[in-house]
Amino acid sequence: MINQQSEKILNTQREKASGEGYKFSWFDWFCIWYPPGWLILFNRHWQHYHADPDGWNWLEYGLFLIPGGFYLALLMRWLRLGCRSPRTEVGEFNPKYQQAFREEVLGFIVKYYFRGELQQIDNLPQTGSMIVAMNHAGMCFPWDFLTLGYLLGTRGWVVQPLAGVSLFEHPWVIWWLPPKWSQVLGAVRAELGDFEKAIATNTQGKILLYAPEGLRGPLKGWRRRYHLQKFDVSFIQLSDRYHIPILPVVCIGSEALHPWTFNLKKLQRLFKLPFLPFSPLMLILLLFPSMGVWAMRSRLRYFIQPFEKDINSTKGRAAAYRQAQQLQEKLQLQLNHLLGKPTKR
């Protein structure tokens, strides 16, 4: 159910903004083409629709754009807020804001920067609830997920991706992005209880975007690109329990979002991050931390596979594990075929 208070806030902010949606200024176009500015654009768009006194201000935005300036901006904001973290009151999924962000910001990035494309669209159903299962990689901000969500959204679907817990509550994300930004845009915590609740609540027309590899996909690093990792079984079990079909999707191009990377496991655990990639790009990120939401330009192509029709016959965890393994093998064969790799016999 849509939170009425959140909807009212959004409508009020629309009226305050001269009754119009977000219009790009020259500064926004500059932010699109200057990587440290992406974080500015996300926050400015939010502030157009929401009153956010704890958010970043113009002076702090300006500091984002110079080497090392983000650290000074962070200190200034912390002092301005009285040495505390930003408030995080707003937190309910708001399809109206998701649509506004998709049309006014995400659309340009998907079409002209990541060049997202849906392939084999004859396999797309007309409507109905489903779990869209996709290989996930890139070791960066989840642009492969956001791009697919946008492309499916252009068909009138309301898509909710499962996202790592760090995108909801990690201190870095709380300071980077607007309050509860992931929740408001529809993300569901990638934990079994939240996953099941999202499926069980209002299953009619529910579309969840899911990565069966979990964090193992991004963690595998550049040397094992396009090698699918072990699939979790939770999505098989929940598909069976709630009679929701699984629509597999194969993504080509996501591995190039943050190329030549490997994970720094010790530092990852120290900072309690899902992964901490190291590559030549990390040297730039140290100077411009706002680039944490940016990724290398890539062409993201999504190949829609036929529905998995035999899922709703699993009995027990062992059967669900076999189903997950079979789906992983099937998608790996499809990946190899699309990449022109020889099939092992």
GROMACS .gro file of C-alpha atoms in nm:
model
  345
    1MET     CA    1   0.000   0.000   0.000
    2ILE     CA    2   0.134   0.344  -0.092
    3ASN     CA    3   0.208   0.557   0.208
    4GLN     CA    4  -0.040   0.848   0.184
    5GLN     CA    5   0.175   1.084   0.385
    6SER     CA    6   0.473   1.033   0.152
    7GLU     CA    7   0.249   1.090  -0.149
    8LYS     CA    8   0.114   1.410   0.005
    9ILE     CA    9   0.466   1.538   0.071
   10LEU     CA   10   0.562   1.469  -0.289
   11ASN     CA   11   0.256   1.643  -0.428
   12THR     CA   12   0.315   1.945  -0.203
   13GLN     CA   13   0.673   1.975  -0.320
   14ARG     CA   14   0.560   1.950  -0.683
   15GLU     CA   15   0.328   2.247  -0.627
   16LYS     CA   16   0.607   2.447  -0.465
   17ALA     CA   17   0.822   2.385  -0.770
   18SER     CA   18   0.592   2.599  -0.990
   19GLY     CA   19   0.378   2.298  -1.068
   20GLU     CA   20   0.645   2.151  -1.294
   21GLY     CA   21   0.882   1.861  -1.279
   22TYR     CA   22   1.256   1.889  -1.242
   23LYS     CA   23   1.412   2.091  -1.526
   24PHE     CA   24   1.780   2.050  -1.609
   25SER     CA   25   1.992   2.363  -1.572
   26TRP     CA   26   2.336   2.412  -1.726
   27PHE     CA   27   2.481   2.298  -1.393
   28ASP     CA   28   2.289   1.968  -1.409
   29TRP     CA   29   2.419   1.903  -1.760
   30PHE     CA   30   2.767   1.973  -1.631
   31CYS     CA   31   2.711   1.722  -1.348
   32ILE     CA   32   2.602   1.456  -1.598
   33TRP     CA   33   2.927   1.478  -1.792
   34TYR     CA   34   3.159   1.540  -1.495
   35PRO     CA   35   3.171   1.216  -1.289
   36PRO     CA   36   3.200   1.375  -0.941
   37GLY     CA   37   2.874   1.558  -1.015
   38TRP     CA   38   2.644   1.255  -1.035
   39LEU     CA   39   2.595   1.257  -0.659
   40ILE     CA   40   2.507   1.627  -0.676
   41LEU     CA   41   2.240   1.560  -0.938
   42PHE     CA   42   2.078   1.283  -0.732
   43ASN     CA   43   2.059   1.505  -0.425
   44ARG     CA   44   1.940   1.814  -0.616
   45HIS     CA   45   1.659   1.615  -0.774
   46TRP     CA   46   1.552   1.489  -0.431
   47GLN     CA   47   1.559   1.840  -0.285
   48HIS     CA   48   1.335   1.963  -0.568
   49TYR     CA   49   1.056   1.733  -0.445
   50HIS     CA   50   1.131   1.710  -0.073
   51ALA     CA   51   1.204   1.961   0.202
   52ASP     CA   52   1.543   1.844   0.327
   53PRO     CA   53   1.710   2.096   0.561
   54ASP     CA   54   1.972   1.836   0.656
   55GLY     CA   55   2.078   1.786   0.293
   56TRP     CA   56   2.384   1.920   0.113
   57ASN     CA   57   2.392   2.289   0.022
   58TRP     CA   58   2.539   2.485  -0.269
   59LEU     CA   59   2.875   2.557  -0.108
   60GLU     CA   60   2.921   2.190  -0.026
   61TYR     CA   61   2.820   2.088  -0.377
   62GLY     CA   62   3.089   2.315  -0.515
   63LEU     CA   63   3.351   2.143  -0.300
   64PHE     CA   64   3.252   1.803  -0.445
   65LEU     CA   65   3.397   1.914  -0.778
   66ILE     CA   66   3.755   1.979  -0.670
   67PRO     CA   67   4.012   1.716  -0.566
   68GLY     CA   68   3.976   1.637  -0.196
   69GLY     CA   69   3.696   1.890  -0.156
   70PHE     CA   70   3.440   1.628  -0.057
   71TYR     CA   71   3.617   1.574   0.276
   72LEU     CA   72   3.590   1.944   0.360
   73ALA     CA   73   3.225   1.946   0.248
   74LEU     CA   74   3.156   1.649   0.476
   75LEU     CA   75   3.314   1.829   0.772
   76MET     CA   76   3.119   2.149   0.700
   77ARG     CA   77   2.788   1.963   0.680
   78TRP     CA   78   2.860   1.771   1.000
   79LEU     CA   79   2.932   2.096   1.185
   80ARG     CA   80   2.624   2.262   1.029
   81LEU     CA   81   2.406   1.976   1.161
   82GLY     CA   82   2.543   2.016   1.512
   83CYS     CA   83   2.788   1.724   1.492
   84ARG     CA   84   2.520   1.462   1.420
   85SER     CA   85   2.412   1.243   1.130
   86PRO     CA   86   2.138   1.356   0.887
   87ARG     CA   87   1.780   1.276   0.984
   88THR     CA   88   1.618   0.984   0.806
   89GLU     CA   89   1.243   1.020   0.862
   90VAL     CA   90   1.122   0.961   0.505
   91GLY     CA   91   1.130   0.594   0.419
   92GLU     CA   92   0.824   0.451   0.240
   93PHE     CA   93   0.825   0.338  -0.121
   94ASN     CA   94   0.676   0.614  -0.336
   95PRO     CA   95   0.599   0.507  -0.696
   96LYS     CA   96   0.535   0.872  -0.790
   97TYR     CA   97   0.887   0.976  -0.693
   98GLN     CA   98   1.032   0.663  -0.855
   99GLN     CA   99   0.860   0.765  -1.178
  100ALA     CA  100   0.983   1.125  -1.149
  101PHE     CA  101   1.343   1.015  -1.090
  102ARG     CA  102   1.321   0.762  -1.372
  103GLU     CA  103   1.186   1.012  -1.625
  104GLU     CA  104   1.384   1.320  -1.524
  105VAL     CA  105   1.729   1.180  -1.434
  106LEU     CA  106   1.767   0.809  -1.493
  107GLY     CA  107   1.633   0.811  -1.850
  108PHE     CA  108   1.917   1.018  -1.995
  109ILE     CA  109   2.185   0.816  -1.811
  110VAL     CA  110   2.039   0.482  -1.923
  111LYS     CA  111   1.983   0.581  -2.286
  112TYR     CA  112   2.298   0.779  -2.363
  113TYR     CA  113   2.558   0.673  -2.106
  114PHE     CA  114   2.488   0.305  -2.038
  115ARG     CA  115   2.298   0.259  -2.366
  116GLY     CA  116   2.060   0.010  -2.209
  117GLU     CA  117   1.873  -0.227  -2.443
  118LEU     CA  118   1.617  -0.503  -2.398
  119GLN     CA  119   1.674  -0.799  -2.627
  120GLN     CA  120   1.446  -1.096  -2.703
  121ILE     CA  121   1.146  -0.897  -2.582
  122ASP     CA  122   0.910  -1.161  -2.724
  123ASN     CA  123   0.979  -1.347  -2.399
  124LEU     CA  124   0.841  -1.060  -2.190
  125PRO     CA  125   0.494  -1.131  -2.047
  126GLN     CA  126   0.218  -0.873  -2.077
  127THR     CA  127   0.155  -0.842  -1.703
  128GLY     CA  128   0.148  -1.033  -1.376
  129SER     CA  129   0.365  -1.089  -1.071
  130MET     CA  130   0.714  -1.226  -1.122
  131ILE     CA  131   1.068  -1.250  -0.986
  132VAL     CA  132   1.311  -1.115  -1.247
  133ALA     CA  133   1.640  -1.300  -1.183
  134MET     CA  134   1.954  -1.148  -1.337
  135ASN     CA  135   2.331  -1.199  -1.320
  136HIS     CA  136   2.475  -0.911  -1.118
  137ALA     CA  137   2.829  -0.774  -1.144
  138GLY     CA  138   3.030  -0.456  -1.182
  139MET     CA  139   3.156  -0.416  -0.823
  140CYS     CA  140   3.013  -0.063  -0.814
  141PHE     CA  141   2.687   0.121  -0.757
  142PRO     CA  142   2.419  -0.123  -0.891
  143TRP     CA  143   2.378   0.034  -1.235
  144ASP     CA  144   2.298  -0.298  -1.400
  145PHE     CA  145   1.995  -0.325  -1.168
  146LEU     CA  146   1.888   0.039  -1.205
  147THR     CA  147   1.914   0.021  -1.583
  148LEU     CA  148   1.702  -0.294  -1.611
  149GLY     CA  149   1.451  -0.147  -1.367
  150TYR     CA  150   1.426   0.163  -1.586
  151LEU     CA  151   1.383  -0.036  -1.908
  152LEU     CA  152   1.107  -0.249  -1.755
  153GLY     CA  153   0.951   0.064  -1.609
  154THR     CA  154   0.909   0.209  -1.958
  155ARG     CA  155   0.658  -0.072  -2.016
  156GLY     CA  156   0.444   0.058  -1.730
  157TRP     CA  157   0.578  -0.190  -1.474
  158VAL     CA  158   0.654  -0.087  -1.117
  159VAL     CA  159   0.976  -0.272  -1.037
  160GLN     CA  160   1.127  -0.312  -0.689
  161PRO     CA  161   1.488  -0.435  -0.677
  162LEU     CA  162   1.638  -0.629  -0.389
  163ALA     CA  163   1.940  -0.434  -0.268
  164GLY     CA  164   2.224  -0.503  -0.029
  165VAL     CA  165   2.172  -0.392   0.329
  166SER     CA  166   2.459  -0.143   0.297
  167LEU     CA  167   2.250   0.065   0.053
  168PHE     CA  168   2.003   0.124   0.338
  169GLU     CA  169   2.200   0.184   0.652
  170HIS     CA  170   2.576   0.209   0.597
  171PRO     CA  171   2.708   0.544   0.733
  172TRP     CA  172   2.867   0.631   0.400
  173VAL     CA  173   2.534   0.593   0.218
  174ILE     CA  174   2.348   0.793   0.486
  175TRP     CA  175   2.583   1.086   0.421
  176TRP     CA  176   2.607   1.044   0.045
  177LEU     CA  177   2.244   1.003  -0.057
  178PRO     CA  178   1.913   1.159   0.054
  179PRO     CA  179   1.731   1.012   0.358
  180LYS     CA  180   1.602   0.658   0.291
  181TRP     CA  181   1.661   0.716  -0.080
  182SER     CA  182   1.676   0.344  -0.159
  183GLN     CA  183   1.347   0.269   0.017
  184VAL     CA  184   1.163   0.561  -0.143
  185LEU     CA  185   1.275   0.442  -0.488
  186GLY     CA  186   1.137   0.096  -0.411
  187ALA     CA  187   1.438  -0.110  -0.305
  188VAL     CA  188   1.379  -0.409  -0.077
  189ARG     CA  189   1.645  -0.520   0.170
  190ALA     CA  190   1.816  -0.834   0.040
  191GLU     CA  191   1.734  -1.039   0.348
  192LEU     CA  192   1.506  -1.341   0.350
  193GLY     CA  193   1.242  -1.190   0.579
  194ASP     CA  194   1.215  -0.868   0.377
  195PHE     CA  195   1.220  -1.062   0.050
  196GLU     CA  196   0.931  -1.282   0.159
  197LYS     CA  197   0.734  -0.988   0.300
  198ALA     CA  198   0.768  -0.804  -0.031
  199ILE     CA  199   0.637  -1.107  -0.219
  200ALA     CA  200   0.359  -1.190   0.026
  201THR     CA  201   0.227  -0.831   0.039
  202ASN     CA  202   0.007  -0.740  -0.255
  203THR     CA  203   0.133  -1.016  -0.483
  204GLN     CA  204  -0.097  -0.907  -0.767
  205GLY     CA  205   0.133  -0.742  -1.019
  206LYS     CA  206   0.436  -0.751  -0.788
  207ILE     CA  207   0.763  -0.742  -0.984
  208LEU     CA  208   1.084  -0.795  -0.788
  209LEU     CA  209   1.430  -0.766  -0.942
  210TYR     CA  210   1.665  -1.018  -0.785
  211ALA     CA  211   2.030  -1.130  -0.816
  212PRO     CA  212   2.049  -1.507  -0.746
  213GLU     CA  213   2.428  -1.485  -0.698
  214GLY     CA  214   2.388  -1.232  -0.417
  215LEU     CA  215   2.712  -1.050  -0.336
  216ARG     CA  216   2.912  -1.338  -0.483
  217GLY     CA  217   2.847  -1.187  -0.827
  218PRO     CA  218   3.022  -0.852  -0.773
  219LEU     CA  219   3.282  -1.008  -0.541
  220LYS     CA  220   3.422  -1.248  -0.800
  221GLY     CA  221   3.633  -0.975  -0.959
  222TRP     CA  222   3.757  -0.903  -1.309
  223ARG     CA  223   3.946  -1.231  -1.365
  224ARG     CA  224   3.625  -1.434  -1.328
  225ARG     CA  225   3.400  -1.200  -1.523
  226TYR     CA  226   3.092  -1.364  -1.673
  227HIS     CA  227   3.144  -1.676  -1.463
  228LEU     CA  228   2.822  -1.716  -1.268
  229GLN     CA  229   2.866  -1.790  -0.900
  230LYS     CA  230   2.654  -2.021  -0.686
  231PHE     CA  231   2.284  -1.930  -0.684
  232ASP     CA  232   2.093  -1.889  -0.359
  233VAL     CA  233   1.783  -2.105  -0.322
  234SER     CA  234   1.555  -1.855  -0.147
  235PHE     CA  235   1.404  -1.721  -0.469
  236ILE     CA  236   1.321  -2.077  -0.583
  237GLN     CA  237   1.152  -2.154  -0.252
  238LEU     CA  238   0.955  -1.828  -0.246
  239SER     CA  239   0.853  -1.869  -0.609
  240ASP     CA  240   0.715  -2.212  -0.521
  241ARG     CA  241   0.546  -2.099  -0.199
  242TYR     CA  242   0.365  -1.799  -0.349
  243HIS     CA  243   0.324  -1.936  -0.704
  244ILE     CA  244   0.514  -1.648  -0.862
  245PRO     CA  245   0.704  -1.735  -1.182
  246ILE     CA  246   1.071  -1.656  -1.239
  247LEU     CA  247   1.177  -1.457  -1.546
  248PRO     CA  248   1.553  -1.505  -1.607
  249VAL     CA  249   1.752  -1.224  -1.767
  250VAL     CA  250   2.111  -1.235  -1.893
  251CYS     CA  251   2.303  -0.906  -1.879
  252ILE     CA  252   2.602  -0.836  -2.104
  253GLY     CA  253   2.817  -0.532  -2.030
  254SER     CA  254   2.785  -0.511  -1.652
  255GLU     CA  255   3.135  -0.646  -1.592
  256ALA     CA  256   3.277  -0.336  -1.763
  257LEU     CA  257   3.115  -0.094  -1.516
  258HIS     CA  258   3.425  -0.112  -1.294
  259PRO     CA  259   3.690  -0.305  -1.493
  260TRP     CA  260   4.020  -0.457  -1.378
  261THR     CA  261   3.905  -0.487  -1.018
  262PHE     CA  262   3.964  -0.723  -0.731
  263ASN     CA  263   3.820  -0.710  -0.381
  264LEU     CA  264   4.026  -0.595  -0.081
  265LYS     CA  265   3.880  -0.840   0.171
  266LYS     CA  266   4.054  -0.715   0.486
  267LEU     CA  267   3.962  -0.350   0.427
  268GLN     CA  268   3.612  -0.455   0.321
  269ARG     CA  269   3.558  -0.622   0.659
  270LEU     CA  270   3.719  -0.330   0.843
  271PHE     CA  271   3.479  -0.076   0.688
  272LYS     CA  272   3.182  -0.321   0.697
  273LEU     CA  273   3.122  -0.284   0.323
  274PRO     CA  274   2.971  -0.550   0.092
  275PHE     CA  275   3.285  -0.522  -0.122
  276LEU     CA  276   3.578  -0.282  -0.158
  277PRO     CA  277   3.708  -0.292  -0.514
  278PHE     CA  278   4.064  -0.197  -0.600
  279SER     CA  279   4.154  -0.086  -0.950
  280PRO     CA  280   4.319   0.214  -1.119
  281LEU     CA  281   3.986   0.394  -1.078
  282MET     CA  282   4.019   0.378  -0.699
  283LEU     CA  283   4.303   0.631  -0.708
  284ILE     CA  284   4.060   0.882  -0.857
  285LEU     CA  285   3.789   0.785  -0.608
  286LEU     CA  286   4.016   0.877  -0.317
  287LEU     CA  287   4.031   1.233  -0.453
  288PHE     CA  288   3.662   1.245  -0.549
  289PRO     CA  289   3.459   1.028  -0.307
  290SER     CA  290   3.135   1.154  -0.463
  291MET     CA  291   3.222   0.934  -0.763
  292GLY     CA  292   3.106   0.634  -0.559
  293VAL     CA  293   2.773   0.646  -0.746
  294TRP     CA  294   2.944   0.669  -1.087
  295ALA     CA  295   3.058   0.387  -1.315
  296MET     CA  296   3.248   0.350  -1.641
  297ARG     CA  297   3.050   0.396  -1.960
  298SER     CA  298   2.925   0.066  -2.093
  299ARG     CA  299   2.663  -0.085  -2.321
  300LEU     CA  300   2.420  -0.280  -2.105
  301ARG     CA  301   2.222  -0.538  -2.301
  302TYR     CA  302   1.956  -0.752  -2.136
  303PHE     CA  303   1.853  -1.079  -2.299
  304ILE     CA  304   1.512  -1.189  -2.175
  305GLN     CA  305   1.483  -1.565  -2.130
  306PRO     CA  306   1.163  -1.771  -2.131
  307PHE     CA  307   0.975  -1.814  -1.803
  308GLU     CA  308   1.093  -2.094  -1.578
  309LYS     CA  309   0.781  -2.311  -1.595
  310ASP     CA  310   0.879  -2.602  -1.370
  311ILE     CA  311   0.970  -2.407  -1.055
  312ASN     CA  312   0.637  -2.457  -0.880
  313SER     CA  313   0.699  -2.827  -0.825
  314THR     CA  314   0.990  -2.819  -0.581
  315LYS     CA  315   0.968  -3.018  -0.260
  316GLY     CA  316   1.219  -2.935   0.007
  317ARG     CA  317   1.552  -2.754   0.012
  318ALA     CA  318   1.737  -3.026  -0.181
  319ALA     CA  319   1.496  -2.996  -0.473
  320ALA     CA  320   1.517  -2.617  -0.462
  321TYR     CA  321   1.897  -2.640  -0.467
  322ARG     CA  322   1.885  -2.861  -0.780
  323GLN     CA  323   1.648  -2.616  -0.949
  324ALA     CA  324   1.879  -2.324  -0.868
  325GLN     CA  325   2.182  -2.516  -0.995
  326GLN     CA  326   2.003  -2.608  -1.318
  327LEU     CA  327   1.901  -2.247  -1.376
  328GLN     CA  328   2.259  -2.131  -1.311
  329GLU     CA  329   2.393  -2.380  -1.565
  330LYS     CA  330   2.131  -2.278  -1.820
  331LEU     CA  331   2.213  -1.907  -1.784
  332GLN     CA  332   2.588  -1.978  -1.797
  333LEU     CA  333   2.541  -2.157  -2.129
  334GLN     CA  334   2.344  -1.860  -2.258
  335LEU     CA  335   2.615  -1.620  -2.140
  336ASN     CA  336   2.885  -1.825  -2.314
  337HIS     CA  337   2.679  -1.831  -2.633
  338LEU     CA  338   2.624  -1.455  -2.632
  339LEU     CA  339   2.994  -1.390  -2.565
  340GLY     CA  340   3.103  -1.637  -2.832
  341LYS     CA  341   3.280  -1.862  -2.582
  342PRO     CA  342   3.315  -2.234  -2.653
  343THR     CA  343   3.083  -2.458  -2.451
  344LYS     CA  344   3.257  -2.709  -2.226
  345ARG     CA  345   3.147  -3.069  -2.266
   0.00000   0.00000   0.00000
